N, CA and C atoms as an extended XYZ file, in Angstrom:
516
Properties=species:S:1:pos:R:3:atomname:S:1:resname:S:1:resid:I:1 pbc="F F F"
N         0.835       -1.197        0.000 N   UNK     1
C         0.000        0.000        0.000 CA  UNK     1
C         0.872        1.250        0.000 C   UNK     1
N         0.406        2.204       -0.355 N   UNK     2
C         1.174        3.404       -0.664 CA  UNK     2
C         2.155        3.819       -1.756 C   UNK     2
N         2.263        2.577       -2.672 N   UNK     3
C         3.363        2.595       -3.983 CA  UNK     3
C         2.743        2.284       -4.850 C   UNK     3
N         2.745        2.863       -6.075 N   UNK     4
C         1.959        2.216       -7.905 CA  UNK     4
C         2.563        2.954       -8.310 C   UNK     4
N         4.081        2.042       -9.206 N   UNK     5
C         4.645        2.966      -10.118 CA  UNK     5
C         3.923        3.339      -10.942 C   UNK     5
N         4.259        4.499      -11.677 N   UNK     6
C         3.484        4.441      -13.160 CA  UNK     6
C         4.483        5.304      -14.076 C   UNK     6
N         4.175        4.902      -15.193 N   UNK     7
C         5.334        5.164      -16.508 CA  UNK     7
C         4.321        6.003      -16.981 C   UNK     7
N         4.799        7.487      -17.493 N   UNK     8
C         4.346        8.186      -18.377 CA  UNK     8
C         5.069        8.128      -19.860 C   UNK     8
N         4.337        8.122      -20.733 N   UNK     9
C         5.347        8.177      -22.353 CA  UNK     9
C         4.577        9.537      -23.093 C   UNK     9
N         4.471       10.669      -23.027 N   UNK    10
C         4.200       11.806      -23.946 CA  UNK    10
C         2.669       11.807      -23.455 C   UNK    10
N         2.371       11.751      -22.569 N   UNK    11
C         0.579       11.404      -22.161 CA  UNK    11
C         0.566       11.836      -20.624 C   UNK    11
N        -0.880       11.840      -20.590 N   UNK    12
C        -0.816       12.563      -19.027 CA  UNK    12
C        -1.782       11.236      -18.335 C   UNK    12
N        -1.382       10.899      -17.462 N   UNK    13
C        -2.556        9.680      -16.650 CA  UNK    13
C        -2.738       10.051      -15.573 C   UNK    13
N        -4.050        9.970      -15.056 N   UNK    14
C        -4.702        9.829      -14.124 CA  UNK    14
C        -4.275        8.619      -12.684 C   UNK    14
N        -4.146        8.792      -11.561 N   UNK    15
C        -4.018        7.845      -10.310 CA  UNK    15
C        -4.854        8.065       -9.542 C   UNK    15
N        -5.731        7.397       -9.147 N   UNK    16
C        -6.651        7.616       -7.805 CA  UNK    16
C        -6.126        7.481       -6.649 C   UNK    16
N        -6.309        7.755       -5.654 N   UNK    17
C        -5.026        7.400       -4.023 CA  UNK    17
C        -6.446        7.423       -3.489 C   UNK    17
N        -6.345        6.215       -2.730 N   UNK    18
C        -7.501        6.092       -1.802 CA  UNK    18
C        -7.167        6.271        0.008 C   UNK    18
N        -7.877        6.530        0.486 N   UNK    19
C        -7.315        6.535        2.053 CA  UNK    19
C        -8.526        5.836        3.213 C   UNK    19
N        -7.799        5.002        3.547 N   UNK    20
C        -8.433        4.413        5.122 CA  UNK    20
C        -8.164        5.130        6.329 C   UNK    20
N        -9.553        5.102        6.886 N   UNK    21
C        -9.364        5.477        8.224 CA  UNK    21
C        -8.838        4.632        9.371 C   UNK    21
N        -8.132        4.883       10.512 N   UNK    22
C        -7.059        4.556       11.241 CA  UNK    22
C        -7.903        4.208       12.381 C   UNK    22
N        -8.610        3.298       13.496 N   UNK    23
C        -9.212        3.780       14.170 CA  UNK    23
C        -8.560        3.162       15.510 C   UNK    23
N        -8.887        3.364       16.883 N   UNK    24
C        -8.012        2.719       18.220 CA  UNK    24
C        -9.115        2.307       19.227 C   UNK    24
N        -8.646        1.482       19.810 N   UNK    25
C        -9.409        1.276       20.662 CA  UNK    25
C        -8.529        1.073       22.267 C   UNK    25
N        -9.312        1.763       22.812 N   UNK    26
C        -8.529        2.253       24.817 CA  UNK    26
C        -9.253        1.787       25.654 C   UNK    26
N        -8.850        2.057       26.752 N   UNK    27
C        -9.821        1.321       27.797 CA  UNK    27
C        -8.963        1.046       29.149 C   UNK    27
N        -9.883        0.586       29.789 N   UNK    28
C        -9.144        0.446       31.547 CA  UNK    28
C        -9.658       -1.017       32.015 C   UNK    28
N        -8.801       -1.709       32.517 N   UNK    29
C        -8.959       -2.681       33.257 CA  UNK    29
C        -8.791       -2.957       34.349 C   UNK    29
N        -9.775       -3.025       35.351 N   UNK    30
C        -9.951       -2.898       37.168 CA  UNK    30
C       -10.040       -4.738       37.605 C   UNK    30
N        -9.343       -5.048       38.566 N   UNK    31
C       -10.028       -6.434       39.608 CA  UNK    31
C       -10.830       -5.461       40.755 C   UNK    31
N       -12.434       -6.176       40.692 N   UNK    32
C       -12.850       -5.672       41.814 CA  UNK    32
C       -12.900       -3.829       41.715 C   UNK    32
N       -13.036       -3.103       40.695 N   UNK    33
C       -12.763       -1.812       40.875 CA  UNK    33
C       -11.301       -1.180       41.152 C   UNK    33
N       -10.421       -1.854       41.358 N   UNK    34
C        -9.340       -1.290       41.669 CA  UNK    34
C        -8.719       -1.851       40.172 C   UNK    34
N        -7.398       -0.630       39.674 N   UNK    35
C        -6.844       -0.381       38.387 CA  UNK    35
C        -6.053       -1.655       38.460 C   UNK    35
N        -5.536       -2.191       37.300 N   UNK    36
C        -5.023       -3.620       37.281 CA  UNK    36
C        -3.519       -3.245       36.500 C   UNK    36
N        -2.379       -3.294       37.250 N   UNK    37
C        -0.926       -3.367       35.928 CA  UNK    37
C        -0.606       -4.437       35.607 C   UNK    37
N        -0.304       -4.612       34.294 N   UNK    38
C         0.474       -5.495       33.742 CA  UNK    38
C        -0.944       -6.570       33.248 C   UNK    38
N        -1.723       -6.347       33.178 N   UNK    39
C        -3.140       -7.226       32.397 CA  UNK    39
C        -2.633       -7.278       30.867 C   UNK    39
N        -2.798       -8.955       30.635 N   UNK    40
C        -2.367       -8.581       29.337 CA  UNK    40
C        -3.959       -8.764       28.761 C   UNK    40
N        -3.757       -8.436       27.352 N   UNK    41
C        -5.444       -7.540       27.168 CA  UNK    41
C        -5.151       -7.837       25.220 C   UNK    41
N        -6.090       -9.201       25.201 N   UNK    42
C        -6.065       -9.872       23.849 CA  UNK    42
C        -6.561       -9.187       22.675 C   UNK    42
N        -5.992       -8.643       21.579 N   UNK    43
C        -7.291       -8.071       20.584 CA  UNK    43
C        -7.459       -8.736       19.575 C   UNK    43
N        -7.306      -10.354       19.963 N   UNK    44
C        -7.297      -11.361       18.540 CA  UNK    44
C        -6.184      -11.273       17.234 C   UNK    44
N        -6.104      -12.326       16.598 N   UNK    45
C        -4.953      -11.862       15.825 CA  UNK    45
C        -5.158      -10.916       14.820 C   UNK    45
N        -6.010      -10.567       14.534 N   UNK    46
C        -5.825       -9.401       13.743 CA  UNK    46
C        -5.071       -8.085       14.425 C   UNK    46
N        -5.134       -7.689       15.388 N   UNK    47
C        -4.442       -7.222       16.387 CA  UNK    47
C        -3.817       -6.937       17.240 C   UNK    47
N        -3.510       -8.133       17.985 N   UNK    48
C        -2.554       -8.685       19.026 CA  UNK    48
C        -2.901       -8.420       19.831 C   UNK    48
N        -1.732       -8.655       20.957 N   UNK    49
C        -1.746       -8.295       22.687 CA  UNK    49
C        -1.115       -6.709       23.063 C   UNK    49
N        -1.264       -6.422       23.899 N   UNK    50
C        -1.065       -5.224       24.898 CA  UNK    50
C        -1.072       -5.749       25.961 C   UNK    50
N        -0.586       -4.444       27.123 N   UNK    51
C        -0.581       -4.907       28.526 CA  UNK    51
C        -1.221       -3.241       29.266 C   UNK    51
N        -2.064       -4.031       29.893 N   UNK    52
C        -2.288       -2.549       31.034 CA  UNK    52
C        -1.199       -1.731       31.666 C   UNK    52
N        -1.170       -0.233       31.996 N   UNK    53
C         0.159        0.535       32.397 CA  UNK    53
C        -0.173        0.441       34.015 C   UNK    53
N         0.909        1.294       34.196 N   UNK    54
C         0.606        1.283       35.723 CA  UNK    54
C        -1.028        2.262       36.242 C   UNK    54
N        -1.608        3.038       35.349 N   UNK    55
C        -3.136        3.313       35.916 CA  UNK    55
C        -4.284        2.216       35.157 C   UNK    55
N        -3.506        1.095       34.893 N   UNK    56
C        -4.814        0.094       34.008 CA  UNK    56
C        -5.099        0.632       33.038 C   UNK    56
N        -4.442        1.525       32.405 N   UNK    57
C        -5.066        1.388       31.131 CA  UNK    57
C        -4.270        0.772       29.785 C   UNK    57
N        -5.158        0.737       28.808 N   UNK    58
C        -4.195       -0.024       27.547 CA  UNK    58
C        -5.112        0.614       26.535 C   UNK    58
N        -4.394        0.627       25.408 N   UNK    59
C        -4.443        1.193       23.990 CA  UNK    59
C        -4.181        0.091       22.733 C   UNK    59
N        -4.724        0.130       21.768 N   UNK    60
C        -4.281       -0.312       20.143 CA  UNK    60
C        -4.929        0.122       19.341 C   UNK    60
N        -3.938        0.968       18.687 N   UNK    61
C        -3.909        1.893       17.753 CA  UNK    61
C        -3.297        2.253       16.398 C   UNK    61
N        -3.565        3.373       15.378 N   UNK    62
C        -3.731        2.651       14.067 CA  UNK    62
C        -4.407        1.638       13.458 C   UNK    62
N        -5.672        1.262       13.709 N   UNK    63
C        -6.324       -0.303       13.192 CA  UNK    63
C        -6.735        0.300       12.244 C   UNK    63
N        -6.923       -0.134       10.617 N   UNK    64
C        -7.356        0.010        9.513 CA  UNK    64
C        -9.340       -0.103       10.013 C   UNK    64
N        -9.282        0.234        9.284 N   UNK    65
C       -11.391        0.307        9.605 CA  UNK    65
C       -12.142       -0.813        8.892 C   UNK    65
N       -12.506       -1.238        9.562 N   UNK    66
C       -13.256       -2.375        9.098 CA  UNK    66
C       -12.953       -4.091        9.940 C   UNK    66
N       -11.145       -3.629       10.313 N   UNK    67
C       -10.370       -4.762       11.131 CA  UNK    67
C       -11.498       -5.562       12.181 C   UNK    67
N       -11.636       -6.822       12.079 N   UNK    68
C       -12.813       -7.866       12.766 CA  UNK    68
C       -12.048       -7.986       14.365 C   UNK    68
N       -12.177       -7.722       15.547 N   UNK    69
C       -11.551       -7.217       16.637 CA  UNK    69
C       -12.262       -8.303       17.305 C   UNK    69
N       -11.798       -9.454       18.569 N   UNK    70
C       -12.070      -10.243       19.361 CA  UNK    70
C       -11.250       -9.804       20.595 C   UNK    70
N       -11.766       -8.859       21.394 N   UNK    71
C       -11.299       -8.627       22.446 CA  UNK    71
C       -11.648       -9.579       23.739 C   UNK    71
N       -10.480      -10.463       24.549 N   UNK    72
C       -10.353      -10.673       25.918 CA  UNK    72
C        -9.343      -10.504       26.435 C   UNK    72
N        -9.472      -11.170       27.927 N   UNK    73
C        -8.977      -11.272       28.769 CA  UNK    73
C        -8.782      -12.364       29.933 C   UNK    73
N        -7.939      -12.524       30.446 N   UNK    74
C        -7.790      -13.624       31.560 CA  UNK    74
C        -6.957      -13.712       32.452 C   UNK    74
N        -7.070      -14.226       33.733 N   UNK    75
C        -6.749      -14.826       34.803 CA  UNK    75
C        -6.905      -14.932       35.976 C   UNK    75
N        -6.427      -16.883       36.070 N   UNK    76
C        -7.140      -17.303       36.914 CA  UNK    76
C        -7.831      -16.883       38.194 C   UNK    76
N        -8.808      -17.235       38.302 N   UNK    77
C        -9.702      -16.795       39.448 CA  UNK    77
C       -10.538      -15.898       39.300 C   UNK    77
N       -10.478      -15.270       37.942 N   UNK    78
C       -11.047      -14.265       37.678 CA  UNK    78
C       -12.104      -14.081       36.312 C   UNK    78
N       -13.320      -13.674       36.450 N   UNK    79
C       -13.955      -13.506       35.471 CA  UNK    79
C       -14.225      -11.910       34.710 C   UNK    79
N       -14.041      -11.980       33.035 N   UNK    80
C       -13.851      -10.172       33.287 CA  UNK    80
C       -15.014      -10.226       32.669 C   UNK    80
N       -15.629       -9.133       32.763 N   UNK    81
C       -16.721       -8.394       31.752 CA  UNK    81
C       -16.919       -7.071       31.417 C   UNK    81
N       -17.103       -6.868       30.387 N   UNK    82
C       -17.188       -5.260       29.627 CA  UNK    82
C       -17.922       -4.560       30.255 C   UNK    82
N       -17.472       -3.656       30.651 N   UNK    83
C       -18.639       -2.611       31.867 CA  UNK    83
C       -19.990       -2.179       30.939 C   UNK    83
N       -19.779       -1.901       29.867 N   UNK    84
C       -21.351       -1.469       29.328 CA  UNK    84
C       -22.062       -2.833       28.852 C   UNK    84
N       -21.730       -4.195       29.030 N   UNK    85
C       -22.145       -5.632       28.702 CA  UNK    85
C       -22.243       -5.485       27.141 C   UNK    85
N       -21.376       -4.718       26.449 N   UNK    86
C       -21.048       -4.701       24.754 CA  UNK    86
C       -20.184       -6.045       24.706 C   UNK    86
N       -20.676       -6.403       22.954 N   UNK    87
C       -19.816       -7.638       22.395 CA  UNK    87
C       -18.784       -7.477       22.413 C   UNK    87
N       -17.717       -8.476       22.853 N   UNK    88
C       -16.627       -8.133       22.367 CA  UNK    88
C       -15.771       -8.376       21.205 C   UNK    88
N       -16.703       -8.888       20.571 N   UNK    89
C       -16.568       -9.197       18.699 CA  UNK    89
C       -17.039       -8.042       18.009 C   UNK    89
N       -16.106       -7.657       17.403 N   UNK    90
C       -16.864       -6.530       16.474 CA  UNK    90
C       -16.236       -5.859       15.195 C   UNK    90
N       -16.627       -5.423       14.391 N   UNK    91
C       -15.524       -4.693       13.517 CA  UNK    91
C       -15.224       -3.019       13.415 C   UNK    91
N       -14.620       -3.007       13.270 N   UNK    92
C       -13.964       -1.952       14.011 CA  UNK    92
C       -14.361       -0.644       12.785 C   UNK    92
N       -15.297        0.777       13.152 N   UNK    93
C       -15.754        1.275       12.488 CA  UNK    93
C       -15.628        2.860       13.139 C   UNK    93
N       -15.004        2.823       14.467 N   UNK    94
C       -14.672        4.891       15.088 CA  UNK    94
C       -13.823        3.845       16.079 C   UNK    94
N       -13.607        4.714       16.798 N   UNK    95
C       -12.422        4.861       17.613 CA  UNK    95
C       -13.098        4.336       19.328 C   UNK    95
N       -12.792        3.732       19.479 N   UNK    96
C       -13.917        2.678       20.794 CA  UNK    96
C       -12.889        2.227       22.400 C   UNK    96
N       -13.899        3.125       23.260 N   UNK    97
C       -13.352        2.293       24.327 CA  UNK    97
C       -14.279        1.410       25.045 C   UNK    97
N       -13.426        0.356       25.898 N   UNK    98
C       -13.953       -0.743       26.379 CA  UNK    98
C       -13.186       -0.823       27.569 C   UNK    98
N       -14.244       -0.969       28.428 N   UNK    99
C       -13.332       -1.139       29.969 CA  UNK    99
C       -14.020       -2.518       30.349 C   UNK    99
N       -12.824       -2.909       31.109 N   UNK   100
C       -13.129       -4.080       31.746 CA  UNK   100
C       -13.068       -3.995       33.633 C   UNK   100
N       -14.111       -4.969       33.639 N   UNK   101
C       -13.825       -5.142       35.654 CA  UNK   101
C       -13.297       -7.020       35.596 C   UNK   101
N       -12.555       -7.103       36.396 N   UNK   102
C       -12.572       -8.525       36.392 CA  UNK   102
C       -13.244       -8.565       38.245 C   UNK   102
N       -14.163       -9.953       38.388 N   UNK   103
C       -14.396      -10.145       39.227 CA  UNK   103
C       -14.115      -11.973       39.726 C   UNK   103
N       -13.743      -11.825       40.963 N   UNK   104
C       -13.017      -12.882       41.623 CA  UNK   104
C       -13.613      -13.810       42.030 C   UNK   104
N       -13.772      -14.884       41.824 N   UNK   105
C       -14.688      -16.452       41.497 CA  UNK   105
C       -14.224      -16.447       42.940 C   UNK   105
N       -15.003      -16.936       43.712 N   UNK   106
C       -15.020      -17.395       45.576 CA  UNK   106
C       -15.874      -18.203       45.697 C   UNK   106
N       -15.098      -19.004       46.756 N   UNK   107
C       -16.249      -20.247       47.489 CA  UNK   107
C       -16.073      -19.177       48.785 C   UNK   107
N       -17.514      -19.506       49.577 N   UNK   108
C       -17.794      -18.920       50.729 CA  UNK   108
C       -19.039      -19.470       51.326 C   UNK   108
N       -19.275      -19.017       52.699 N   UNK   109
C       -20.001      -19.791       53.884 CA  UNK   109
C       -19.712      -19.649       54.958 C   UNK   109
N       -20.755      -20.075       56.331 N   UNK   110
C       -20.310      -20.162       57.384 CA  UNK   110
C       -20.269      -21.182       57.911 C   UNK   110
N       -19.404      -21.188       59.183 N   UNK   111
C       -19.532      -22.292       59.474 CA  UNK   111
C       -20.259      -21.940       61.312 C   UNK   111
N       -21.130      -22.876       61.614 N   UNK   112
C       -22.104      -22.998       62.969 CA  UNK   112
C       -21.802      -24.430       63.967 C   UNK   112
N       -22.090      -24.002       65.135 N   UNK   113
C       -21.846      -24.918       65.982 CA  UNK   113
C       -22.800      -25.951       65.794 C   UNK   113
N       -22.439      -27.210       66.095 N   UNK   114
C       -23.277      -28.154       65.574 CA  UNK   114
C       -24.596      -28.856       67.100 C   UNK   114
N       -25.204      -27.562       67.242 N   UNK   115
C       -25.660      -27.730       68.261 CA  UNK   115
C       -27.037      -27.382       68.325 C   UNK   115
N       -28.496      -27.147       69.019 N   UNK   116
C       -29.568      -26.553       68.777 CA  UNK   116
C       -29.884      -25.493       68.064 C   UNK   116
N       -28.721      -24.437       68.385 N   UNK   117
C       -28.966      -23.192       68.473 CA  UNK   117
C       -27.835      -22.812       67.268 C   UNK   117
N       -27.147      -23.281       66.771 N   UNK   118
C       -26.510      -23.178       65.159 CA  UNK   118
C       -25.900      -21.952       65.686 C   UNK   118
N       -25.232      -21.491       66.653 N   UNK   119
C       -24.623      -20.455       66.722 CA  UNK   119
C       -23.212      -20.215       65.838 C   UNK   119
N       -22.837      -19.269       64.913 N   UNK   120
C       -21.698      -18.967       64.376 CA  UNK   120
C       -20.685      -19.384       65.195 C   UNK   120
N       -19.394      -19.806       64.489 N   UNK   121
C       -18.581      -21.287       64.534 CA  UNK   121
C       -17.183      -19.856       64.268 C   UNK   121
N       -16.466      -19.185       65.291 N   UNK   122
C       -15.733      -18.047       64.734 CA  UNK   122
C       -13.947      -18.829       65.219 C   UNK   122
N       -13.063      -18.676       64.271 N   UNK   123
C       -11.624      -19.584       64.275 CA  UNK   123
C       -11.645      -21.106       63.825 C   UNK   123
N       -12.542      -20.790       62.747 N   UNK   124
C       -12.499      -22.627       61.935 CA  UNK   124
C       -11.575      -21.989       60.885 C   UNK   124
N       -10.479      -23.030       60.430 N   UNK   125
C        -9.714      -22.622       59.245 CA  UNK   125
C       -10.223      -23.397       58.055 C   UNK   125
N       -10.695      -22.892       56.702 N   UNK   126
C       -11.534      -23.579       55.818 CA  UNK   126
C       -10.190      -23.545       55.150 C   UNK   126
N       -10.217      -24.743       54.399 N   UNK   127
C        -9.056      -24.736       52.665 CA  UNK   127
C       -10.111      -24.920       51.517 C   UNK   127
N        -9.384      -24.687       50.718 N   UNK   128
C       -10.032      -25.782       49.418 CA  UNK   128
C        -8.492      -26.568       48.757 C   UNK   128
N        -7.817      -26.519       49.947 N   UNK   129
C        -6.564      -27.172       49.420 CA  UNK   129
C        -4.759      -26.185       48.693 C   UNK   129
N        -5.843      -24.934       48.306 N   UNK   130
C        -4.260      -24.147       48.416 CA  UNK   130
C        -4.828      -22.450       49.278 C   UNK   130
N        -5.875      -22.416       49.032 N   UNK   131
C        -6.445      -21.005       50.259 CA  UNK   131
C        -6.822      -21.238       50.977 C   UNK   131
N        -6.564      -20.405       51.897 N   UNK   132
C        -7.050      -20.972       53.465 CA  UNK   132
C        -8.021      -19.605       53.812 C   UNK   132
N        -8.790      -19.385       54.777 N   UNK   133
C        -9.636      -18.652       55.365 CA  UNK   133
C       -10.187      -19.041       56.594 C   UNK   133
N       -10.060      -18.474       57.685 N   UNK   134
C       -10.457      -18.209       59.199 CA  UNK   134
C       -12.031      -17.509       59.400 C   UNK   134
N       -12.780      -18.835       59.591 N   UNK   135
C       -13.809      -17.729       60.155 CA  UNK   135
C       -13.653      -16.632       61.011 C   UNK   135
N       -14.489      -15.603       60.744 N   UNK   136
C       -15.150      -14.343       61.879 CA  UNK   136
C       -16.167      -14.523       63.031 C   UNK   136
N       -15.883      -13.076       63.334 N   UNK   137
C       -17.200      -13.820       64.287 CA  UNK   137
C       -18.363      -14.014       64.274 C   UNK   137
N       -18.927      -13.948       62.800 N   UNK   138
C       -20.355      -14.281       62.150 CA  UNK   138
C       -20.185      -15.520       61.845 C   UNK   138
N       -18.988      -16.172       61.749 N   UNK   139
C       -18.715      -18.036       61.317 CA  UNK   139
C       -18.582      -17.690       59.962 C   UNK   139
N       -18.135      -16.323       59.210 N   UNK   140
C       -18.337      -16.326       57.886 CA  UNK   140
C       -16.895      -16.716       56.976 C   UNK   140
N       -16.517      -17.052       55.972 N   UNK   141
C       -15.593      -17.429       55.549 CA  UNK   141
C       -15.400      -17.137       53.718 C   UNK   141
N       -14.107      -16.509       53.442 N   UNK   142
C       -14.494      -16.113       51.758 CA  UNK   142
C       -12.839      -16.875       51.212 C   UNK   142
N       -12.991      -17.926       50.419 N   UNK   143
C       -11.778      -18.037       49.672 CA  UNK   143
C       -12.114      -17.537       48.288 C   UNK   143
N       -10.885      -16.181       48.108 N   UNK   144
C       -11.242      -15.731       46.725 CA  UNK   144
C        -9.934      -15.716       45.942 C   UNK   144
N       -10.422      -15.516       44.863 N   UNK   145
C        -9.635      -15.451       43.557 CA  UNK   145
C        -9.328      -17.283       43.049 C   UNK   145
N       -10.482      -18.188       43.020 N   UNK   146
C       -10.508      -19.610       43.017 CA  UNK   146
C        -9.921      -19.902       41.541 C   UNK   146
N        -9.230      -20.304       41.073 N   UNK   147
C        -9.440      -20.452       39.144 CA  UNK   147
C       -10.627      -21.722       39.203 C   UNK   147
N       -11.291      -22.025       38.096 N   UNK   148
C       -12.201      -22.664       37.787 CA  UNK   148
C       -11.567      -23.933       38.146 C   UNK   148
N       -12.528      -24.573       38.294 N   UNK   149
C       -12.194      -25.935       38.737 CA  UNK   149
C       -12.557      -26.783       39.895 C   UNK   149
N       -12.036      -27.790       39.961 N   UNK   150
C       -13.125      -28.557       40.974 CA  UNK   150
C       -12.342      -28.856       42.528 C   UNK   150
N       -13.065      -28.418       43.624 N   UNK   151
C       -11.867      -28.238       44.987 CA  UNK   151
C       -12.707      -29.137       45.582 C   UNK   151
N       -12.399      -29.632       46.927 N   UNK   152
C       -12.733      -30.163       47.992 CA  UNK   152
C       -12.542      -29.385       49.593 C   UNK   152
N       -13.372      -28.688       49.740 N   UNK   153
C       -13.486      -27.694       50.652 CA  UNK   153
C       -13.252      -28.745       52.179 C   UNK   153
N       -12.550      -27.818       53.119 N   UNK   154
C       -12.375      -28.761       54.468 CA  UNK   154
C       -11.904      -27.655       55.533 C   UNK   154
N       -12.399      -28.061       56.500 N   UNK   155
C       -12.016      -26.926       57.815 CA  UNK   155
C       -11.244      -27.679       59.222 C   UNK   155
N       -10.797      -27.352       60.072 N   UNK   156
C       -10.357      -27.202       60.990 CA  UNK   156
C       -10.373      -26.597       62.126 C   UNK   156
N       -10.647      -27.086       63.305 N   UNK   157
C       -10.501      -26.190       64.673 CA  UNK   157
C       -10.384      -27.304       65.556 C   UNK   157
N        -8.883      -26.446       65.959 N   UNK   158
C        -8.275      -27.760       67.274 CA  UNK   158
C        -9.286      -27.998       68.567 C   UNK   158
N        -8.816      -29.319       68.887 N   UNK   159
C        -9.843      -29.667       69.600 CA  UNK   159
C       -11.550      -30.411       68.914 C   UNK   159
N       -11.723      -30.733       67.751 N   UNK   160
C       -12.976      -30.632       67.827 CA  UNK   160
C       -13.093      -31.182       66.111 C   UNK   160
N       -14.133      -31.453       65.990 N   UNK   161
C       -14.229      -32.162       64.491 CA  UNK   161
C       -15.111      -31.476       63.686 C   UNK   161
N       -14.832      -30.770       62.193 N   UNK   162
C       -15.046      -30.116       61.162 CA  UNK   162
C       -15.701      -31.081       60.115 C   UNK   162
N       -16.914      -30.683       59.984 N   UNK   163
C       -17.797      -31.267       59.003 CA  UNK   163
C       -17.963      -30.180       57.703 C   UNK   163
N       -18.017      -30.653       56.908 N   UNK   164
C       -18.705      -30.098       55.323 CA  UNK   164
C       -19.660      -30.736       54.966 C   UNK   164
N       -20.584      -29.796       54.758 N   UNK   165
C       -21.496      -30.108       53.759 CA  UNK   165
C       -21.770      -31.388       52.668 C   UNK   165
N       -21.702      -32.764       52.761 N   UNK   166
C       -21.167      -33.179       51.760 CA  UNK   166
C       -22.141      -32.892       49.861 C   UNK   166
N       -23.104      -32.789       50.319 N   UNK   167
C       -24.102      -31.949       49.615 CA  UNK   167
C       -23.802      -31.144       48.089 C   UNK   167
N       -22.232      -30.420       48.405 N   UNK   168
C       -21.859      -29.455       47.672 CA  UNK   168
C       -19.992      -29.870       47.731 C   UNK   168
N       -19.605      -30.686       48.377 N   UNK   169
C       -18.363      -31.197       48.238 CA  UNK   169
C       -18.316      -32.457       47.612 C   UNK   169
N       -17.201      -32.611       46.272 N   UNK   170
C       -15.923      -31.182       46.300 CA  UNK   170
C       -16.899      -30.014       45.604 C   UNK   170
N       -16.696      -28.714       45.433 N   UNK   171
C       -16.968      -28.090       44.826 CA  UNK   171
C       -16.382      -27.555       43.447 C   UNK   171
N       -17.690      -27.317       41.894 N   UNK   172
C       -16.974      -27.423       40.846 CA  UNK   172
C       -17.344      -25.972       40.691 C   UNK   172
């Protein structure tokens, strides 16, 4: 693009020059609302990768108009989604931003004394085998940032024997 020789011999010719528009697409990527560095941030191969800066944001720019754009993102534990719930397939026709939130896949629960009165169960240590979490004093418990997949949840408190649910264990 941008070169067509052309030979003149005693004559005058005509060249048309056509021009495409350039268009970019920006945007910010948050976990949980807070700015994310170093996200790498897919724009399919027609476009490649980028990485978020240190305020979360990322850019790709210069795209010819019309370019078919498959924007994601990933990692583990984390699910992202486009803050305005826009496709992220599209072809590329003005200059477009897209922000992302990623939010953090968690198993959670409490745990209660196993007694009449189900009172909150506060210093049980829950795993799912690589996170750990300490109940409060509501018996409440959050392991976050899980990657997909299938765990076997289990707790602990000295002295005394820790039941799960088997109901929902392992969990997928």
């Amino acid at each position: 693009p941008g070169v067509n020789p052309v030979t003149i011999n005693n004559n005058s010719t005509t060249v048309d020059v056509w021009v495409q528009p350039r268009y970019s697409i920006t945007g910010t990527v948050t976990l949980e609302g807070q700015n994310v560095s170093g996200q790498e941030v897919n724009g399919g191969s027609s476009i490649g990768l980028t990485n978020t800066n240190g305020s979360g944001a990322y850019s790709f720019t210069s795209i010819p108009s019309g370019t078919s754009v498959a924007l994601s993102l990933s990692r583990p534990g984390y699910v992202f989604s486009e803050t305005l719930g826009r496709s992220l397939s599209f072809s590329l026709t003005q200059n477009e931003v897209r922000n992302f939130n990623g939010i953090a896949n968690r198993i959670s629960g409490t745990a209660r004394w196993a007694t009449v009165g189900q009172e909150p169960a506060q210093g049980v240590t829950v795993t799912d085998g690589t996170r750990v979490a300490v109940t409060n004093s509501s018996g409440a418990y959050e392991l976050v940032a899980v990657p997909n997949g299938s765990y076997t949840v289990s707790g602990t408190l000295s002295s005394y024997v820790v039941y799960v649910d088997p109901g929902v264990n392992p969990v997928t």
